[in-house]
mmCIF file of C-alpha atoms in Angstrom:
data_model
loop_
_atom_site.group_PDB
_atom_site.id
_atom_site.type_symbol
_atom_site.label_atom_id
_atom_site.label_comp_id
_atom_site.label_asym_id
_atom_site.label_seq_id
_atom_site.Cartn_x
_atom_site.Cartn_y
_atom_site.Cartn_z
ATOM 1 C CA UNK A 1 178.744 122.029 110.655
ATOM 2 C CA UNK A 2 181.003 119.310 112.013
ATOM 3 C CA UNK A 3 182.862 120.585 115.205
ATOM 4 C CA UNK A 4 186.556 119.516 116.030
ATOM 5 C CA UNK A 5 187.026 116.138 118.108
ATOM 6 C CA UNK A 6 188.837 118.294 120.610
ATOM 7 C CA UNK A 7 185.886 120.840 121.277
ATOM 8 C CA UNK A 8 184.020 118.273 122.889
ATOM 9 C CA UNK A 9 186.735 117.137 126.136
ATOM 10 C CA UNK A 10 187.659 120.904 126.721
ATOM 11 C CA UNK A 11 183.988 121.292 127.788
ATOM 12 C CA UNK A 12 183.771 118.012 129.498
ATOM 13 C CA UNK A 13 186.541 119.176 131.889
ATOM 14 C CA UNK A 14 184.698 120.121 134.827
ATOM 15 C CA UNK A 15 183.255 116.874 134.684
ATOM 16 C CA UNK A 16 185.955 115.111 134.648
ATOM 17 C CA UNK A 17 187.888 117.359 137.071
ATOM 18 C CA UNK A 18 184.360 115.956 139.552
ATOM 19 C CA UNK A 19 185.185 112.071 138.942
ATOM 20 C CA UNK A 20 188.658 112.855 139.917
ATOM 21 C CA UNK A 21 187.749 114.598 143.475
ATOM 22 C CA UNK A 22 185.496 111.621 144.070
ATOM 23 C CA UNK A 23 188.066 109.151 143.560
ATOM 24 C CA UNK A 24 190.594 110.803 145.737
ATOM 25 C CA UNK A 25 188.110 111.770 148.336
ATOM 26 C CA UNK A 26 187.054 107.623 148.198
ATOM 27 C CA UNK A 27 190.827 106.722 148.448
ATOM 28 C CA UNK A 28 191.396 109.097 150.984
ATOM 29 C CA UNK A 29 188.433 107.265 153.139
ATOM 30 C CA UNK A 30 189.667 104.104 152.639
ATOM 31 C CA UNK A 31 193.168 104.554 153.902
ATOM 32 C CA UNK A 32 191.593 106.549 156.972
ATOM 33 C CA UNK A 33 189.771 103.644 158.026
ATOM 34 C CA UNK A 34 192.893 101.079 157.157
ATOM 35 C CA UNK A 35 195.031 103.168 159.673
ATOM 36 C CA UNK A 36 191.885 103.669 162.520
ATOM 37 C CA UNK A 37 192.693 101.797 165.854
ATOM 38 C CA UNK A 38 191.300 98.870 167.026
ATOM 39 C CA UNK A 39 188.117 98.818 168.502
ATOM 40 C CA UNK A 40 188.415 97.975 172.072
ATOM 41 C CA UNK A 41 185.804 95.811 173.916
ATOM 42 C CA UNK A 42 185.614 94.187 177.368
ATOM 43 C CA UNK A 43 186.077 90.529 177.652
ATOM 44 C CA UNK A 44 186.538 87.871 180.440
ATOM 45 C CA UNK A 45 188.965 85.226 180.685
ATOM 46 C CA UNK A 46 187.543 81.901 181.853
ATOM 47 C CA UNK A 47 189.091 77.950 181.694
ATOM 48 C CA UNK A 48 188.993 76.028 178.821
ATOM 49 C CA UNK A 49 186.608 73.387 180.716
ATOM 50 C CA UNK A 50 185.604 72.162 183.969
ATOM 51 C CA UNK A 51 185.196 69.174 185.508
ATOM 52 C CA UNK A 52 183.682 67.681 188.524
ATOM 53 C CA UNK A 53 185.316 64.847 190.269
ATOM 54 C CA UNK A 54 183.515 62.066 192.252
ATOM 55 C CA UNK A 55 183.861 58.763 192.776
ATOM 56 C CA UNK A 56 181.811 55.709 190.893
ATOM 57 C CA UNK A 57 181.795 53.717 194.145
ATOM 58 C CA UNK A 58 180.509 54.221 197.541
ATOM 59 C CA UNK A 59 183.822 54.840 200.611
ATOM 60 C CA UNK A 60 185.573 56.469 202.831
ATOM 61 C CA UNK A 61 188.205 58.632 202.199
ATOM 62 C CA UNK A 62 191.805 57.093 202.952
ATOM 63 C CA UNK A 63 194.201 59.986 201.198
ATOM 64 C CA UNK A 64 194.076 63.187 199.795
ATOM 65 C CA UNK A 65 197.083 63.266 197.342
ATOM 66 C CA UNK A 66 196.507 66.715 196.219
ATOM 67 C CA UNK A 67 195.236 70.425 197.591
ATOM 68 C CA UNK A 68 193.634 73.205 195.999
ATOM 69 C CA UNK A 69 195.716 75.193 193.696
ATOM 70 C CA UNK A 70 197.779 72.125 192.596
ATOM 71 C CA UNK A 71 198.544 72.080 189.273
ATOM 72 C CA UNK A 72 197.677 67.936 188.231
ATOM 73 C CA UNK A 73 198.182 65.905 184.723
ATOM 74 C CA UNK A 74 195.424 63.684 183.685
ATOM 75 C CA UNK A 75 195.424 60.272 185.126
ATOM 76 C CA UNK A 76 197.259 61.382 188.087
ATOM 77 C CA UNK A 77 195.689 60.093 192.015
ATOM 78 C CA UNK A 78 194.102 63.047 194.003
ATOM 79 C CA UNK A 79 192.708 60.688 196.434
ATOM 80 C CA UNK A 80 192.201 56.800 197.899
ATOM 81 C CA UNK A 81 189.215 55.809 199.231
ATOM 82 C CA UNK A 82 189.346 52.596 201.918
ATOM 83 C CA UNK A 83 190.228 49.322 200.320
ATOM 84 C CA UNK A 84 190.975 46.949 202.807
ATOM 85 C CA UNK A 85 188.862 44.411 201.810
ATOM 86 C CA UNK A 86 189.461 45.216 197.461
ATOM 87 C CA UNK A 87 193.016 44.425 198.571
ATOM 88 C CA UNK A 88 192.704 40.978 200.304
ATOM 89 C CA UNK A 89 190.226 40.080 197.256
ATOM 90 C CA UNK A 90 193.076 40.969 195.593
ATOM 91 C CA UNK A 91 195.863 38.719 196.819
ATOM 92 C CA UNK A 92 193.733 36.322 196.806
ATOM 93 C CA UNK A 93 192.773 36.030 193.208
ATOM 94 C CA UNK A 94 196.627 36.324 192.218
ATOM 95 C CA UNK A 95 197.686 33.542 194.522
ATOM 96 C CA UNK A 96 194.918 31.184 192.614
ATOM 97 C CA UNK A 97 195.083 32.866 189.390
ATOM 98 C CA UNK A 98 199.302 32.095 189.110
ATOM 99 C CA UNK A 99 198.754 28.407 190.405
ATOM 100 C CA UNK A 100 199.475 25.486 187.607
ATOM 101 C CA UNK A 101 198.732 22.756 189.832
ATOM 102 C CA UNK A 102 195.614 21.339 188.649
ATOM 103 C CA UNK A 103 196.289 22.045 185.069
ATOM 104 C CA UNK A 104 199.587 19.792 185.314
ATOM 105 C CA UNK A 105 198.065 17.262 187.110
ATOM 106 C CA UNK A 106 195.359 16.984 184.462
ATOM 107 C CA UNK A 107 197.757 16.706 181.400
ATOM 108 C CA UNK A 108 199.681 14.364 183.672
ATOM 109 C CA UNK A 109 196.497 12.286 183.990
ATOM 110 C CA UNK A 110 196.197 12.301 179.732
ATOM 111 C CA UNK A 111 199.727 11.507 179.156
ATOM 112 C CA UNK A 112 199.404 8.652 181.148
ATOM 113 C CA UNK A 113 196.168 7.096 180.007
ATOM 114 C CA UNK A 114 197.021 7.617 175.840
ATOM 115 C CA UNK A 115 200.490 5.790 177.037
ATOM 116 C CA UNK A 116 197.730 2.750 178.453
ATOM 117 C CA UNK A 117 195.726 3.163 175.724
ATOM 118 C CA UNK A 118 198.663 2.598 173.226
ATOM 119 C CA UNK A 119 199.817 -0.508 175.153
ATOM 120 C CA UNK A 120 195.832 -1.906 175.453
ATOM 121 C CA UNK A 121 195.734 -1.821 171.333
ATOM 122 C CA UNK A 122 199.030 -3.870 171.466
ATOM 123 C CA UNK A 123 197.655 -6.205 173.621
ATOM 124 C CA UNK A 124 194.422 -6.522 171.628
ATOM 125 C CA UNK A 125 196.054 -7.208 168.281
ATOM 126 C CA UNK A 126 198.034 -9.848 170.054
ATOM 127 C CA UNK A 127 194.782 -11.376 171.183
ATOM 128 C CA UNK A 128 196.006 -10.928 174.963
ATOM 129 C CA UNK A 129 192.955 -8.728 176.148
ATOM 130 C CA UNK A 130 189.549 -8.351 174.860
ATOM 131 C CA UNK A 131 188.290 -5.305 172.312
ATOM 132 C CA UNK A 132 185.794 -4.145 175.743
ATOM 133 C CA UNK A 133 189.188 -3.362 177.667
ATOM 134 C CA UNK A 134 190.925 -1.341 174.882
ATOM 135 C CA UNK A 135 187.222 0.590 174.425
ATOM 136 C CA UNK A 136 187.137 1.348 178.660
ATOM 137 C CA UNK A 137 190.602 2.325 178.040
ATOM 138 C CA UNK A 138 190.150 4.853 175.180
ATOM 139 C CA UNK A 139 187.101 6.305 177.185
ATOM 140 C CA UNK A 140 189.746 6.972 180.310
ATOM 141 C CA UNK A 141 192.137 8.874 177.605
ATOM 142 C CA UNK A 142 188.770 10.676 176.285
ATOM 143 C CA UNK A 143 187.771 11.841 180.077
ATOM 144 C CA UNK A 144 191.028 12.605 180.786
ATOM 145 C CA UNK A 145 191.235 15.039 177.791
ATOM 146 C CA UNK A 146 188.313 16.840 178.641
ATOM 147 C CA UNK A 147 189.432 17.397 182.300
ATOM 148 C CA UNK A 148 192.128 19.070 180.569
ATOM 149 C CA UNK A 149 190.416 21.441 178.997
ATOM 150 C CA UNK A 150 188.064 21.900 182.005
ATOM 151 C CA UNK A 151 191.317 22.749 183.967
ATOM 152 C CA UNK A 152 192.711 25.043 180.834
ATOM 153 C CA UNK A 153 189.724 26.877 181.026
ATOM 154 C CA UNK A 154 189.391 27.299 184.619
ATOM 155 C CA UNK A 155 192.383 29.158 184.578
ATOM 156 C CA UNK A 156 191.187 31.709 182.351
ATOM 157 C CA UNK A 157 188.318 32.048 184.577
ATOM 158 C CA UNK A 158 191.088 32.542 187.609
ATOM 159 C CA UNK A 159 193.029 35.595 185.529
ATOM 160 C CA UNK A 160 189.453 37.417 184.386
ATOM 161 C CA UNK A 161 188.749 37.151 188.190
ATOM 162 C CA UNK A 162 192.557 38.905 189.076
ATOM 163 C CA UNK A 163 191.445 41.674 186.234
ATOM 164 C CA UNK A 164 188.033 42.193 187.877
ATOM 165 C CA UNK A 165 190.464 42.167 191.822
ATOM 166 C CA UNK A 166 192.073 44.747 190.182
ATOM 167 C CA UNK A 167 189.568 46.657 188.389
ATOM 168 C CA UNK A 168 187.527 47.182 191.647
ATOM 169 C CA UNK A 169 190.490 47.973 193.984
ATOM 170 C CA UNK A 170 191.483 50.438 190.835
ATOM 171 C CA UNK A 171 188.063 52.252 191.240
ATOM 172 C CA UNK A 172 189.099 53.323 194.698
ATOM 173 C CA UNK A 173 191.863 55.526 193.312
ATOM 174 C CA UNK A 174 190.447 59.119 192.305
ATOM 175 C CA UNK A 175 192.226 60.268 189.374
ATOM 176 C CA UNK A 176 192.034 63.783 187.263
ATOM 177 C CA UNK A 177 190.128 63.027 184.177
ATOM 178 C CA UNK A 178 191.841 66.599 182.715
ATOM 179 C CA UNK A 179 194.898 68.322 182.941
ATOM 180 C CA UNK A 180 194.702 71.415 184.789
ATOM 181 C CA UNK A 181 194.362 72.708 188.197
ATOM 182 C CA UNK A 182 192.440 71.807 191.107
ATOM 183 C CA UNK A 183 189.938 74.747 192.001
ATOM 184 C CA UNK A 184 187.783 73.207 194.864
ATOM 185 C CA UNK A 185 188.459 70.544 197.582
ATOM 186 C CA UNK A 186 185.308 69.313 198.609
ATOM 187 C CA UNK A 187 186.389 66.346 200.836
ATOM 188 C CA UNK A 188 189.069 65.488 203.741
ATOM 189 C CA UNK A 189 190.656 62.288 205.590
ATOM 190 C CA UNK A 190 188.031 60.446 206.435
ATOM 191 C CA UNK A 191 184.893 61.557 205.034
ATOM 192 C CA UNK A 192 182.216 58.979 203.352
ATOM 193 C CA UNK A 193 181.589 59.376 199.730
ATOM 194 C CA UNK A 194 178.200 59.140 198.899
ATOM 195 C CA UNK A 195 177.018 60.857 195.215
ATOM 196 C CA UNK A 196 179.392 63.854 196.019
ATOM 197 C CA UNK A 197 181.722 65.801 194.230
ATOM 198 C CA UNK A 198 185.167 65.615 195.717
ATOM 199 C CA UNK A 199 186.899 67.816 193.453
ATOM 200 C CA UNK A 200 186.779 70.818 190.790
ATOM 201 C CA UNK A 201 189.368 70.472 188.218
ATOM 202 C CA UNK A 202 189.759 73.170 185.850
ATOM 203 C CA UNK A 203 191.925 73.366 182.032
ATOM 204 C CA UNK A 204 193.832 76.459 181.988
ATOM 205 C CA UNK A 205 195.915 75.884 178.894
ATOM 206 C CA UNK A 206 194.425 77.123 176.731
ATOM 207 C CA UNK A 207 192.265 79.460 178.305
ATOM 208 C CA UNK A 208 188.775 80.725 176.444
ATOM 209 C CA UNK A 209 187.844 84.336 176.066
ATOM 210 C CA UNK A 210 184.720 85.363 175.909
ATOM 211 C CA UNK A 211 184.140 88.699 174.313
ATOM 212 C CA UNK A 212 180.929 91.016 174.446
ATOM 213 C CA UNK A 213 180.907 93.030 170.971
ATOM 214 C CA UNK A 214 178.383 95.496 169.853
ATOM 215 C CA UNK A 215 176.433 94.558 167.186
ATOM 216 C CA UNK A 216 177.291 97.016 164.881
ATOM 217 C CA UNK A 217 180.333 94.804 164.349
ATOM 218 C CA UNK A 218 178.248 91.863 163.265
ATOM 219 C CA UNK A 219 179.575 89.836 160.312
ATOM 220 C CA UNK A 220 182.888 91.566 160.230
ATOM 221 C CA UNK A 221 184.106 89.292 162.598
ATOM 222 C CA UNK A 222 185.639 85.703 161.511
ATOM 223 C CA UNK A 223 186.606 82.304 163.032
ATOM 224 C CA UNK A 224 190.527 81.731 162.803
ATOM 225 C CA UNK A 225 191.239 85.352 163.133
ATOM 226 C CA UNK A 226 193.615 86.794 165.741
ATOM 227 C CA UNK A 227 192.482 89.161 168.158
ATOM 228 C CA UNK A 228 194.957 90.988 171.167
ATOM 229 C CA UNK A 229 194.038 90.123 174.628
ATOM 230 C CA UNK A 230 194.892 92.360 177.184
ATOM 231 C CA UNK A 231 194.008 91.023 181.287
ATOM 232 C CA UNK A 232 193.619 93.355 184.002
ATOM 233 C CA UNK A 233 196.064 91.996 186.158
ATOM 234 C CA UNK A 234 199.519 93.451 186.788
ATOM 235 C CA UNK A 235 202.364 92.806 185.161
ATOM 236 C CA UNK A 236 200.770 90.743 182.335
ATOM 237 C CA UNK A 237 200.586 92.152 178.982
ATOM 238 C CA UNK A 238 198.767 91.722 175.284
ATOM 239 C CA UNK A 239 198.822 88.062 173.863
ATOM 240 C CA UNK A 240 197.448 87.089 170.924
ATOM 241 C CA UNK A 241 194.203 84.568 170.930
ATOM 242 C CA UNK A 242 192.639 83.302 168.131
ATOM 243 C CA UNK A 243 188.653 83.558 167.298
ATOM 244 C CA UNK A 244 187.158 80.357 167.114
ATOM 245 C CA UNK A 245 183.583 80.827 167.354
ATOM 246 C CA UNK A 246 181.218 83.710 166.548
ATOM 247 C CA UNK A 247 177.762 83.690 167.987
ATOM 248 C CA UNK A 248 175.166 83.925 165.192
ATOM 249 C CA UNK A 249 172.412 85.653 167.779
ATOM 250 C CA UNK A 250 172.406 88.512 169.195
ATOM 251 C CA UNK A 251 170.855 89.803 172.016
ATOM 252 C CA UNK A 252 168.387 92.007 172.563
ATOM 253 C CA UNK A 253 168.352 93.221 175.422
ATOM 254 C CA UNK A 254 172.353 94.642 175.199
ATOM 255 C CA UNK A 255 172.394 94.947 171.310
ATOM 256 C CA UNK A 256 175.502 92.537 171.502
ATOM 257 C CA UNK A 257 176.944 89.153 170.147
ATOM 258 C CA UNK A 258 179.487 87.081 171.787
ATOM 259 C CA UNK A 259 182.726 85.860 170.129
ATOM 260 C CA UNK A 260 185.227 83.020 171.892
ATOM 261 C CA UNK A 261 188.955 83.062 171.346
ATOM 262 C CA UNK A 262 191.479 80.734 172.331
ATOM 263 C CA UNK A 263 194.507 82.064 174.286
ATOM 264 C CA UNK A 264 197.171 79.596 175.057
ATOM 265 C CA UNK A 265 198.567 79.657 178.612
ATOM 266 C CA UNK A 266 202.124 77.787 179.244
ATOM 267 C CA UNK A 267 202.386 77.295 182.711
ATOM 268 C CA UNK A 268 199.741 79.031 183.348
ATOM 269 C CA UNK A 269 200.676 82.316 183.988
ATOM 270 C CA UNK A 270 197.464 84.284 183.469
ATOM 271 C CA UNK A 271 194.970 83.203 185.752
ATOM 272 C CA UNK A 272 191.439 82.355 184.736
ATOM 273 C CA UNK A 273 188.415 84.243 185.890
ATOM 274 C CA UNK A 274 189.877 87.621 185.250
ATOM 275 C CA UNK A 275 188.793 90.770 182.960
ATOM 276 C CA UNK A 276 190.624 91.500 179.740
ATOM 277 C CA UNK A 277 190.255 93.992 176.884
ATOM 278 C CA UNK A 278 190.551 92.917 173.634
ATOM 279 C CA UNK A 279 191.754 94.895 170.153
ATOM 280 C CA UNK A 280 189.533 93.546 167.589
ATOM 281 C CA UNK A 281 190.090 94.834 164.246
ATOM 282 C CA UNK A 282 187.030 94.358 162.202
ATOM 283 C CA UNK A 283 187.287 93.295 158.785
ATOM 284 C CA UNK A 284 185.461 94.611 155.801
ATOM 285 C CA UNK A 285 181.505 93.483 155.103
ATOM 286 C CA UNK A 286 181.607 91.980 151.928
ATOM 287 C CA UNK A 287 180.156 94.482 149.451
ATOM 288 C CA UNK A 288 177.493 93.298 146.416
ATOM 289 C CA UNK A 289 179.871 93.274 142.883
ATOM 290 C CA UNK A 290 179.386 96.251 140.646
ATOM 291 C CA UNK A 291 179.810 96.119 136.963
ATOM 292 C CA UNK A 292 183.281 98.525 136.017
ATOM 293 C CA UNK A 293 182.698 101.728 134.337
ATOM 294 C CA UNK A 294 184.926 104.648 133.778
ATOM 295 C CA UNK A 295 185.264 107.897 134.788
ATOM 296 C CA UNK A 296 181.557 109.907 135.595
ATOM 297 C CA UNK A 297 180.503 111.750 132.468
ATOM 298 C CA UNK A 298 176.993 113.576 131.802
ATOM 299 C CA UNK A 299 175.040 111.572 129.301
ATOM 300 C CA UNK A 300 174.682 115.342 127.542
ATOM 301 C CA UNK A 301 175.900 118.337 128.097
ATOM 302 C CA UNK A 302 174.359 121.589 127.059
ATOM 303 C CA UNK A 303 176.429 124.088 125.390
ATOM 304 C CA UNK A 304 176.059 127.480 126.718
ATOM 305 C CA UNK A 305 173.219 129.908 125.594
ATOM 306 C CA UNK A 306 175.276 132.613 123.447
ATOM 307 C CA UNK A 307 176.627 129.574 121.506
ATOM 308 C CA UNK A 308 173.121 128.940 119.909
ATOM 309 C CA UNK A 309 171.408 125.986 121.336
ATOM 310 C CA UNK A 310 173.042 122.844 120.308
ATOM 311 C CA UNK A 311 173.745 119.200 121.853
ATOM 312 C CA UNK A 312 177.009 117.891 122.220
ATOM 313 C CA UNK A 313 176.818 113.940 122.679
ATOM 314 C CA UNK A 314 178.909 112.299 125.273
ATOM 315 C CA UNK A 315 181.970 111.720 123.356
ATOM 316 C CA UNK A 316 182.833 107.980 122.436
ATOM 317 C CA UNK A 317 185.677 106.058 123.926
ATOM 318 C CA UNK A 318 187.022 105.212 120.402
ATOM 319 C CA UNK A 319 189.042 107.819 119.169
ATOM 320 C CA UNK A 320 187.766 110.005 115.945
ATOM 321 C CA UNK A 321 184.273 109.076 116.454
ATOM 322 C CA UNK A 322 181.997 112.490 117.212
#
């Protein structure tokens, strides 16, 4: 006996009334966990770099241009070191290096033996002086060029000397290799330099975060997104940073993984070294692709007992088949 095609949904109902639940109960999850807070996690805000000023050469201090706490561009002087004797080198190789003398008296020289020379081959073609005299006289014009060059040359030697005057009396200036701030003074008036440090510098714009996250949170983190910094100091509230690296170990010992952001810092208002809290808002783990299917349906259902025992196939997605 061939049964209705509308018998068969009418007792698929409860199932279908299930795979509806589940799908609202799933939808309800997700947009629980899209509105959740951020998870909040202690940080520490720290420069951007460091660096360690010294000096290349050995000296005394002459001037300290600069204290601790000064804010400083790169290239700019934060202290001379004694020179007195870098400066005299000095003046003396531009005094020698900007004098002409010997190279006009040389092409003096050459101007006026080629004018002899010229006048000997006259002679000679008139017969009036012998071929030896024009040859001594082109050798003079031939000596005379090369104590040209000589002199050119010399010169060049004279201004590579000035560049090397300056170079070293340059090397006495101590200049910031970073913009920034200066952290430490090590040095005052006076002092010899020997292999020490003479200053900390230290880039606070931008400044780097570092973050300690559990690592429960690992791989739902990515470079390039934006995280909310907030520093325990008063009067300073959330900026935004940027994540730009994610550690890829994690440690033992604390069951944590560090992550760096970038916070940018005009004028350096927040000061580095202090303690933050961030609002990281993890993203979601990538989850393996599953093939689509529709709505959960028993592969058979059993019609009841007082029916007589009979199978109803699960019912086809084309319509009319049974």
């Amino acid at each position: 006996m061939t049964r209705p095609a509308d018998s068969v949904p009418s007792r698929a109902r409860p199932w279908r009334r299930a795979s509806a639940a589940l799908a609202l109960a799933a939808a309800t999850a997700a947009a629980v966990a899209t509105a959740a807070p951020p998870l909040r996690v202690g940080c520490l805000i720290q420069p951007e770099s460091i660096a360690e000023v010294g000096s290349s050469v050995v000296g005394a201090v002459e001037t300290l241009h600069v204290e601790r706490g000064d804010l400083v561009r790169k290239g700019q002087v934060l202290a001379t070191l004694k020179a007195d004797v870098e400066r005299a080198s000095l003046s003396i190789a531009q005094a020698r290096a900007q004098s002409d003398a010997e190279v006009q008296a040389a092409q003096s020289n050459l101007d006026f033996l080629r004018q002899k020379q010229a006048r000997t081959e006259d002679l000679v073609k008139k017969n009036f002086l012998s071929q030896q005299v024009l040859e001594q006289a082109r050798a003079e014009a031939d000596i005379a060029a090369q104590k040209l060059t000589q002199a050119t040359e010399q010169r060049r030697i004279l201004r590579r000397e000035l560049d090397l005057a300056q170079a070293q009396l340059e090397v006495r200036n101590i200049r910031a290799p970073i913009d920034g701030v200066v952290a430490e003074r090590y040095v005052a008036t006076g002092e010899r330099i020997d292999q020490k440090q003479m200053f900390r510098i230290a880039r606070i714009d931008p400044l780097r975060v570092e973050l300690i996250v559990p690592a429960s949170l690992f791989g739902t983190i990515q470079a390039g997104t934006t995280t909310e910094i907030t520093p325990d100091v008063p009067g300073i509230g959330a900026r935004e940073a940027r994540v730009v690296l994610v550690d890829r170990i994690i440690d033992a010992g604390s069951n944590t993984f560090r992550v760096r952001a970038s916070l940018p810092n005009p004028g350096g208002a927040i000061p580095a070294g202090a303690r933050c809290n961030s609002g990281l808002v993890p993203a979601a783990r990538a989850e393996p692709a599953k093939a689509a299917a529709g709505p959960l349906r028993p592969a058979a259902y059993n019609a009841p007992a007082d029916d007589g025992v009979r199978t109803v196939l699960e019912p086809r997605r084309r319509a009319g088949l049974q």
